[in-house]
Amino acid sequence: MSAAREKVDRQRRRLLGAAALAAAGQFTMPVVFGAQAAGQPDASFGPLKQVDAGVLKIEYAEAGPSDGPPVVLLHGWPYDIHSFVDVAPMLASAGHRVLVPYLRGYGGTLFRSAGTFRNGEPAALAVDLTAFMDSLKIKTAVLAGFDWGARTADIVAALWPERAKALVSVSGYLIGSQEAGKMPLPPQAEFEWWYQFYLATERGRLGYEKNRRDFNKLIWQLASPKWAFDDATYARSAAAFDNPDHVDIVVHNYRWRLGLAEGEAEYAEMEKQLATAPTIHVPTITLESDANGAPHPAPSSYAKMFTGKYEHRQIEGGVGHNLPQEAPKAFTQAVLDVAGS
């Protein structure tokens, strides 16, 4: 074992010893856990960075030693990099190089060309991630995320397993397809997707454009009904929604899922592969929270999709959809454990 790896292992044991989750195994018992310009300081992360990556100029936060084992943390909608505001320093203290990029349409991540189609389809976001890693000369990393971020990490782990050393995915296997999106769900499940249908209309698009901050605050409240976040916490993340491409990306993503918007030809072959529901072979820990108010699959429905070393953890204590921010110790420990598997 290298000295660097010994340091990581030693620090990770000290870091969260009191909050350590059960060792890897199938379905453990529940555990209770109570935008500014690039280069400008972020009160939480310090100076943010930018890198040209594919069609984007991606803004990201970085923490930890530059030669540490890399971990990429991926946020979802309608959240931002501050979902990992407590996770990132803990992973950095354990010796990891931690990278937290804004997705396309968020924060200071911008398209390099005004003529590029503002595409929100899942395959495009996955290509963004690989382009980001390529630009930073990262061949493989632990990928960890929730919501859109978990889906993006799932896709990369499924299609390019050599890029994912290991995976932490909140709500498990989230790879889908347009064909699957066309299938009707039971009424209660359809009701939970109300915002998808709203955004499918031009009235919804105009409403989201006009009221995006109030709209997304409502999503936070519904998705995490027991999370008592304050106005300052929300405002810190809501600044990321002022991105000029935010509305286009969000609306296209949800319309694409229902087959109401076309994607781009360059991603068509990828989407065909994803429509077959490819299994994921890299070491994986999936997480679910006990008070997740957002639509999410039952853990028993996706366990079979992870064919490598696999564990599912149920996080209790009134934790909602934004699991990394609401239960940072649990999320961090999952990353540390899967990184060492």
C-alpha positions as a Python dict, from the first residue, in 0.01 Angstrom:
ca = {
    (1, 'M'): (0, 0, 0),
    (2, 'S'): (132, 348, -92),
    (3, 'A'): (202, 613, 171),
    (4, 'A'): (-68, 832, 18),
    (5, 'R'): (-322, 552, 38),
    (6, 'E'): (-222, 476, 398),
    (7, 'K'): (-276, 842, 483),
    (8, 'V'): (-622, 840, 325),
    (9, 'D'): (-721, 522, 505),
    (10, 'R'): (-590, 646, 838),
    (11, 'Q'): (-762, 982, 809),
    (12, 'R'): (-1091, 839, 693),
    (13, 'R'): (-1104, 610, 996),
    (14, 'R'): (-1047, 904, 1230),
    (15, 'L'): (-1278, 1138, 1046),
    (16, 'L'): (-1610, 964, 1087),
    (17, 'G'): (-1543, 686, 1330),
    (18, 'A'): (-1839, 779, 1546),
    (19, 'A'): (-2067, 792, 1245),
    (20, 'A'): (-1931, 484, 1071),
    (21, 'L'): (-2192, 285, 889),
    (22, 'A'): (-2203, -90, 877),
    (23, 'A'): (-1945, -262, 660),
    (24, 'A'): (-2035, -346, 301),
    (25, 'G'): (-2306, -607, 268),
    (26, 'Q'): (-2652, -639, 116),
    (27, 'F'): (-2912, -401, 265),
    (28, 'T'): (-2783, -285, 603),
    (29, 'M'): (-2993, -158, 892),
    (30, 'P'): (-3102, 208, 900),
    (31, 'V'): (-2865, 468, 1044),
    (32, 'V'): (-2990, 792, 1206),
    (33, 'F'): (-2824, 1128, 1134),
    (34, 'G'): (-2988, 1405, 1286),
    (35, 'A'): (-2279, 3215, -820),
    (36, 'Q'): (-2029, 3430, -853),
    (37, 'A'): (-1764, 3480, -1125),
    (38, 'A'): (-1494, 3217, -1157),
    (39, 'G'): (-1195, 3291, -940),
    (40, 'Q'): (-1402, 3499, -698),
    (41, 'P'): (-1427, 3370, -342),
    (42, 'D'): (-1728, 3163, -246),
    (43, 'A'): (-1805, 3197, 124),
    (44, 'S'): (-1827, 2820, 151),
    (45, 'F'): (-1574, 2684, -97),
    (46, 'G'): (-1319, 2959, -152),
    (47, 'P'): (-1219, 3070, -505),
    (48, 'L'): (-1407, 2883, -774),
    (49, 'K'): (-1235, 2766, -1092),
    (50, 'Q'): (-1333, 2729, -1457),
    (51, 'V'): (-1218, 2486, -1722),
    (52, 'D'): (-1306, 2444, -2089),
    (53, 'A'): (-1472, 2105, -2121),
    (54, 'G'): (-1644, 2002, -2442),
    (55, 'V'): (-1914, 2252, -2532),
    (56, 'L'): (-1897, 2413, -2188),
    (57, 'K'): (-1685, 2633, -1972),
    (58, 'I'): (-1750, 2453, -1643),
    (59, 'E'): (-1731, 2633, -1310),
    (60, 'Y'): (-1635, 2415, -1016),
    (61, 'A'): (-1512, 2408, -659),
    (62, 'E'): (-1206, 2209, -561),
    (63, 'A'): (-1079, 2099, -221),
    (64, 'G'): (-815, 1865, -84),
    (65, 'P'): (-469, 1769, -208),
    (66, 'S'): (-417, 1792, -584),
    (67, 'D'): (-257, 1446, -584),
    (68, 'G'): (-528, 1282, -374),
    (69, 'P'): (-764, 1014, -506),
    (70, 'P'): (-1027, 1214, -701),
    (71, 'V'): (-1395, 1230, -611),
    (72, 'V'): (-1648, 1415, -830),
    (73, 'L'): (-1966, 1528, -654),
    (74, 'L'): (-2272, 1597, -872),
    (75, 'H'): (-2577, 1801, -772),
    (76, 'G'): (-2930, 1781, -907),
    (77, 'W'): (-3231, 2003, -982),
    (78, 'P'): (-3311, 2246, -834),
    (79, 'Y'): (-2995, 2249, -623),
    (80, 'D'): (-2631, 2345, -673),
    (81, 'I'): (-2277, 2277, -550),
    (82, 'H'): (-2372, 2384, -196),
    (83, 'S'): (-2548, 2052, -151),
    (84, 'F'): (-2192, 1933, -80),
    (85, 'V'): (-2084, 2226, 136),
    (86, 'D'): (-2022, 1998, 435),
    (87, 'V'): (-1930, 1685, 243),
    (88, 'A'): (-1642, 1837, 45),
    (89, 'P'): (-1428, 1948, 342),
    (90, 'M'): (-1471, 1613, 515),
    (91, 'L'): (-1357, 1425, 206),
    (92, 'A'): (-1072, 1671, 160),
    (93, 'S'): (-963, 1618, 520),
    (94, 'A'): (-954, 1245, 447),
    (95, 'G'): (-702, 1308, 169),
    (96, 'H'): (-924, 1313, -139),
    (97, 'R'): (-911, 1560, -424),
    (98, 'V'): (-1272, 1679, -429),
    (99, 'L'): (-1427, 1834, -741),
    (100, 'V'): (-1777, 1984, -736),
    (101, 'P'): (-1889, 2114, -1078),
    (102, 'Y'): (-2196, 2317, -1160),
    (103, 'L'): (-2406, 2128, -1413),
    (104, 'R'): (-2493, 2292, -1744),
    (105, 'G'): (-2746, 2565, -1678),
    (106, 'Y'): (-2627, 2637, -1323),
    (107, 'G'): (-2393, 2887, -1161),
    (108, 'G'): (-2104, 2999, -1375),
    (109, 'T'): (-2109, 2699, -1609),
    (110, 'L'): (-2166, 2850, -1953),
    (111, 'F'): (-2180, 2735, -2313),
    (112, 'R'): (-1872, 2829, -2510),
    (113, 'S'): (-2080, 2912, -2817),
    (114, 'A'): (-2406, 3104, -2840),
    (115, 'G'): (-2507, 2872, -3123),
    (116, 'T'): (-2491, 2548, -2923),
    (117, 'F'): (-2829, 2386, -2862),
    (118, 'R'): (-2929, 2412, -2496),
    (119, 'N'): (-2977, 2041, -2449),
    (120, 'G'): (-3087, 1895, -2118),
    (121, 'E'): (-3105, 1527, -2215),
    (122, 'P'): (-2929, 1289, -1975),
    (123, 'A'): (-2670, 1168, -2227),
    (124, 'A'): (-2549, 1524, -2280),
    (125, 'L'): (-2490, 1572, -1908),
    (126, 'A'): (-2297, 1246, -1894),
    (127, 'V'): (-2071, 1361, -2178),
    (128, 'D'): (-2020, 1686, -1986),
    (129, 'L'): (-1886, 1485, -1694),
    (130, 'T'): (-1638, 1288, -1903),
    (131, 'A'): (-1526, 1609, -2077),
    (132, 'F'): (-1475, 1772, -1736),
    (133, 'M'): (-1261, 1480, -1621),
    (134, 'D'): (-1065, 1482, -1947),
    (135, 'S'): (-992, 1853, -1914),
    (136, 'L'): (-851, 1796, -1566),
    (137, 'K'): (-661, 1485, -1686),
    (138, 'I'): (-855, 1258, -1451),
    (139, 'K'): (-879, 908, -1595),
    (140, 'T'): (-1099, 763, -1323),
    (141, 'A'): (-1271, 894, -1010),
    (142, 'V'): (-1526, 804, -749),
    (143, 'L'): (-1854, 950, -875),
    (144, 'A'): (-2119, 1050, -622),
    (145, 'G'): (-2442, 1241, -660),
    (146, 'F'): (-2815, 1276, -619),
    (147, 'D'): (-3108, 1358, -848),
    (148, 'W'): (-2973, 1465, -1191),
    (149, 'G'): (-2624, 1415, -1051),
    (150, 'A'): (-2693, 1055, -955),
    (151, 'R'): (-2840, 986, -1299),
    (152, 'T'): (-2534, 1137, -1465),
    (153, 'A'): (-2300, 929, -1250),
    (154, 'D'): (-2506, 616, -1319),
    (155, 'I'): (-2481, 671, -1694),
    (156, 'V'): (-2106, 718, -1691),
    (157, 'A'): (-2058, 412, -1469),
    (158, 'A'): (-2278, 204, -1702),
    (159, 'L'): (-2137, 315, -2037),
    (160, 'W'): (-1776, 391, -1944),
    (161, 'P'): (-1696, 189, -1630),
    (162, 'E'): (-1326, 265, -1669),
    (163, 'R'): (-1406, 628, -1574),
    (164, 'A'): (-1580, 534, -1248),
    (165, 'K'): (-1361, 382, -978),
    (166, 'A'): (-1674, 349, -767),
    (167, 'L'): (-2020, 499, -736),
    (168, 'V'): (-2246, 651, -470),
    (169, 'S'): (-2596, 706, -605),
    (170, 'V'): (-2884, 850, -405),
    (171, 'S'): (-3209, 678, -503),
    (172, 'G'): (-3014, 412, -687),
    (173, 'Y'): (-3052, 332, -1054),
    (174, 'L'): (-3196, 635, -1234),
    (175, 'I'): (-3118, 556, -1597),
    (176, 'G'): (-3427, 592, -1813),
    (177, 'S'): (-3537, 653, -2171),
    (178, 'Q'): (-3797, 837, -2373),
    (179, 'E'): (-3985, 514, -2437),
    (180, 'A'): (-4006, 443, -2066),
    (181, 'G'): (-4115, 801, -2008),
    (182, 'K'): (-4413, 756, -2238),
    (183, 'M'): (-4559, 480, -2021),
    (184, 'P'): (-4836, 600, -1786),
    (185, 'L'): (-4791, 553, -1413),
    (186, 'P'): (-5052, 496, -1139),
    (187, 'P'): (-5238, 817, -1049),
    (188, 'Q'): (-5048, 886, -726),
    (189, 'A'): (-4715, 849, -904),
    (190, 'E'): (-4830, 1079, -1185),
    (191, 'F'): (-4937, 1335, -925),
    (192, 'E'): (-4586, 1338, -778),
    (193, 'W'): (-4451, 1441, -1120),
    (194, 'W'): (-4678, 1748, -1141),
    (195, 'Y'): (-4388, 1981, -1221),
    (196, 'Q'): (-4287, 1771, -1521),
    (197, 'F'): (-4631, 1819, -1675),
    (198, 'Y'): (-4631, 2188, -1584),
    (199, 'L'): (-4298, 2242, -1758),
    (200, 'A'): (-4431, 2058, -2065),
    (201, 'T'): (-4658, 2355, -2135),
    (202, 'E'): (-4565, 2702, -2257),
    (203, 'R'): (-4750, 2844, -1959),
    (204, 'G'): (-4522, 2636, -1740),
    (205, 'R'): (-4212, 2758, -1918),
    (206, 'L'): (-4318, 3120, -1874),
    (207, 'G'): (-4410, 3055, -1513),
    (208, 'Y'): (-4076, 2894, -1438),
    (209, 'E'): (-3890, 3177, -1611),
    (210, 'K'): (-4078, 3438, -1409),
    (211, 'N'): (-4093, 3260, -1074),
    (212, 'R'): (-3792, 3028, -1074),
    (213, 'R'): (-3678, 3116, -723),
    (214, 'D'): (-4022, 3073, -564),
    (215, 'F'): (-4086, 2764, -777),
    (216, 'N'): (-3763, 2595, -673),
    (217, 'K'): (-3810, 2687, -309),
    (218, 'L'): (-4143, 2506, -324),
    (219, 'I'): (-3967, 2202, -471),
    (220, 'W'): (-3717, 2210, -182),
    (221, 'Q'): (-4006, 2215, 67),
    (222, 'L'): (-4199, 1934, -100),
    (223, 'A'): (-3892, 1716, -162),
    (224, 'S'): (-3759, 1759, 193),
    (225, 'P'): (-4067, 1820, 410),
    (226, 'K'): (-3877, 1782, 739),
    (227, 'W'): (-3571, 1989, 646),
    (228, 'A'): (-3591, 2328, 823),
    (229, 'F'): (-3355, 2516, 591),
    (230, 'D'): (-3338, 2892, 641),
    (231, 'D'): (-3369, 3170, 386),
    (232, 'A'): (-2993, 3228, 371),
    (233, 'T'): (-2926, 2863, 289),
    (234, 'Y'): (-3178, 2869, 8),
    (235, 'A'): (-3060, 3205, -128),
    (236, 'R'): (-2703, 3078, -146),
    (237, 'S'): (-2808, 2800, -383),
    (238, 'A'): (-3079, 2999, -563),
    (239, 'A'): (-2813, 3230, -709),
    (240, 'A'): (-2714, 2938, -933),
    (241, 'F'): (-3057, 2949, -1102),
    (242, 'D'): (-2980, 3292, -1247),
    (243, 'N'): (-2764, 3121, -1511),
    (244, 'P'): (-2883, 3244, -1854),
    (245, 'D'): (-2935, 2888, -1978),
    (246, 'H'): (-3106, 2752, -1667),
    (247, 'V'): (-3464, 2764, -1789),
    (248, 'D'): (-3379, 2621, -2132),
    (249, 'I'): (-3190, 2327, -1980),
    (250, 'V'): (-3455, 2243, -1719),
    (251, 'V'): (-3747, 2268, -1960),
    (252, 'H'): (-3573, 2064, -2228),
    (253, 'N'): (-3476, 1794, -1978),
    (254, 'Y'): (-3830, 1734, -1861),
    (255, 'R'): (-3988, 1765, -2206),
    (256, 'W'): (-3729, 1525, -2348),
    (257, 'R'): (-3819, 1266, -2085),
    (258, 'L'): (-4181, 1270, -2202),
    (259, 'G'): (-4083, 1251, -2567),
    (260, 'L'): (-4206, 1605, -2626),
    (261, 'A'): (-3866, 1742, -2732),
    (262, 'E'): (-3597, 1601, -2955),
    (263, 'G'): (-3241, 1544, -2846),
    (264, 'E'): (-2931, 1576, -3063),
    (265, 'A'): (-2821, 1318, -3317),
    (266, 'E'): (-2476, 1285, -3163),
    (267, 'Y'): (-2632, 1134, -2849),
    (268, 'A'): (-2878, 902, -3025),
    (269, 'E'): (-2661, 591, -3005),
    (270, 'M'): (-2593, 652, -2637),
    (271, 'E'): (-2964, 691, -2568),
    (272, 'K'): (-3030, 360, -2746),
    (273, 'Q'): (-2781, 189, -2517),
    (274, 'L'): (-2934, 352, -2211),
    (275, 'A'): (-3283, 243, -2319),
    (276, 'T'): (-3171, -119, -2273),
    (277, 'A'): (-3115, -48, -1901),
    (278, 'P'): (-2748, -149, -1888),
    (279, 'T'): (-2627, -290, -1558),
    (280, 'I'): (-2356, -122, -1352),
    (281, 'H'): (-2055, -330, -1255),
    (282, 'V'): (-1839, -88, -1054),
    (283, 'P'): (-1846, -101, -670),
    (284, 'T'): (-2158, 89, -563),
    (285, 'I'): (-2336, 212, -253),
    (286, 'T'): (-2689, 339, -304),
    (287, 'L'): (-2861, 559, -49),
    (288, 'E'): (-3223, 643, 26),
    (289, 'S'): (-3369, 871, 290),
    (290, 'D'): (-3673, 816, 505),
    (291, 'A'): (-3841, 1151, 427),
    (292, 'N'): (-3769, 1185, 55),
    (293, 'G'): (-4070, 1371, -82),
    (294, 'A'): (-3956, 1358, -445),
    (295, 'P'): (-4050, 1075, -682),
    (296, 'H'): (-3803, 790, -637),
    (297, 'P'): (-3793, 415, -701),
    (298, 'A'): (-3806, 154, -424),
    (299, 'P'): (-3459, 15, -344),
    (300, 'S'): (-3580, -339, -406),
    (301, 'S'): (-3660, -244, -767),
    (302, 'Y'): (-3303, -156, -863),
    (303, 'A'): (-3074, -377, -653),
    (304, 'K'): (-3039, -621, -943),
    (305, 'M'): (-2903, -346, -1168),
    (306, 'F'): (-2579, -331, -969),
    (307, 'T'): (-2385, -646, -1047),
    (308, 'G'): (-2053, -564, -878),
    (309, 'K'): (-1985, -517, -509),
    (310, 'Y'): (-2300, -352, -384),
    (311, 'E'): (-2466, -220, -71),
    (312, 'H'): (-2780, -20, -3),
    (313, 'R'): (-2811, 211, 298),
    (314, 'Q'): (-3132, 357, 434),
    (315, 'I'): (-3077, 692, 608),
    (316, 'E'): (-3325, 774, 883),
    (317, 'G'): (-3395, 1085, 1088),
    (318, 'G'): (-3631, 1292, 872),
    (319, 'V'): (-3381, 1325, 586),
    (320, 'G'): (-3526, 1442, 256),
    (321, 'H'): (-3428, 1451, -109),
    (322, 'N'): (-3117, 1668, -73),
    (323, 'L'): (-2941, 1391, 117),
    (324, 'P'): (-2580, 1519, 94),
    (325, 'Q'): (-2673, 1850, 254),
    (326, 'E'): (-2921, 1709, 503),
    (327, 'A'): (-2710, 1411, 610),
    (328, 'P'): (-2353, 1498, 512),
    (329, 'K'): (-2186, 1250, 746),
    (330, 'A'): (-2384, 960, 603),
    (331, 'F'): (-2310, 1065, 247),
    (332, 'T'): (-1941, 1123, 321),
    (333, 'Q'): (-1904, 788, 489),
    (334, 'A'): (-2059, 615, 189),
    (335, 'V'): (-1804, 782, -40),
    (336, 'L'): (-1515, 687, 188),
    (337, 'D'): (-1633, 329, 218),
    (338, 'V'): (-1690, 274, -152),
    (339, 'A'): (-1360, 445, -236),
    (340, 'G'): (-1181, 193, -18),
    (341, 'S'): (-1366, -109, -153),
}
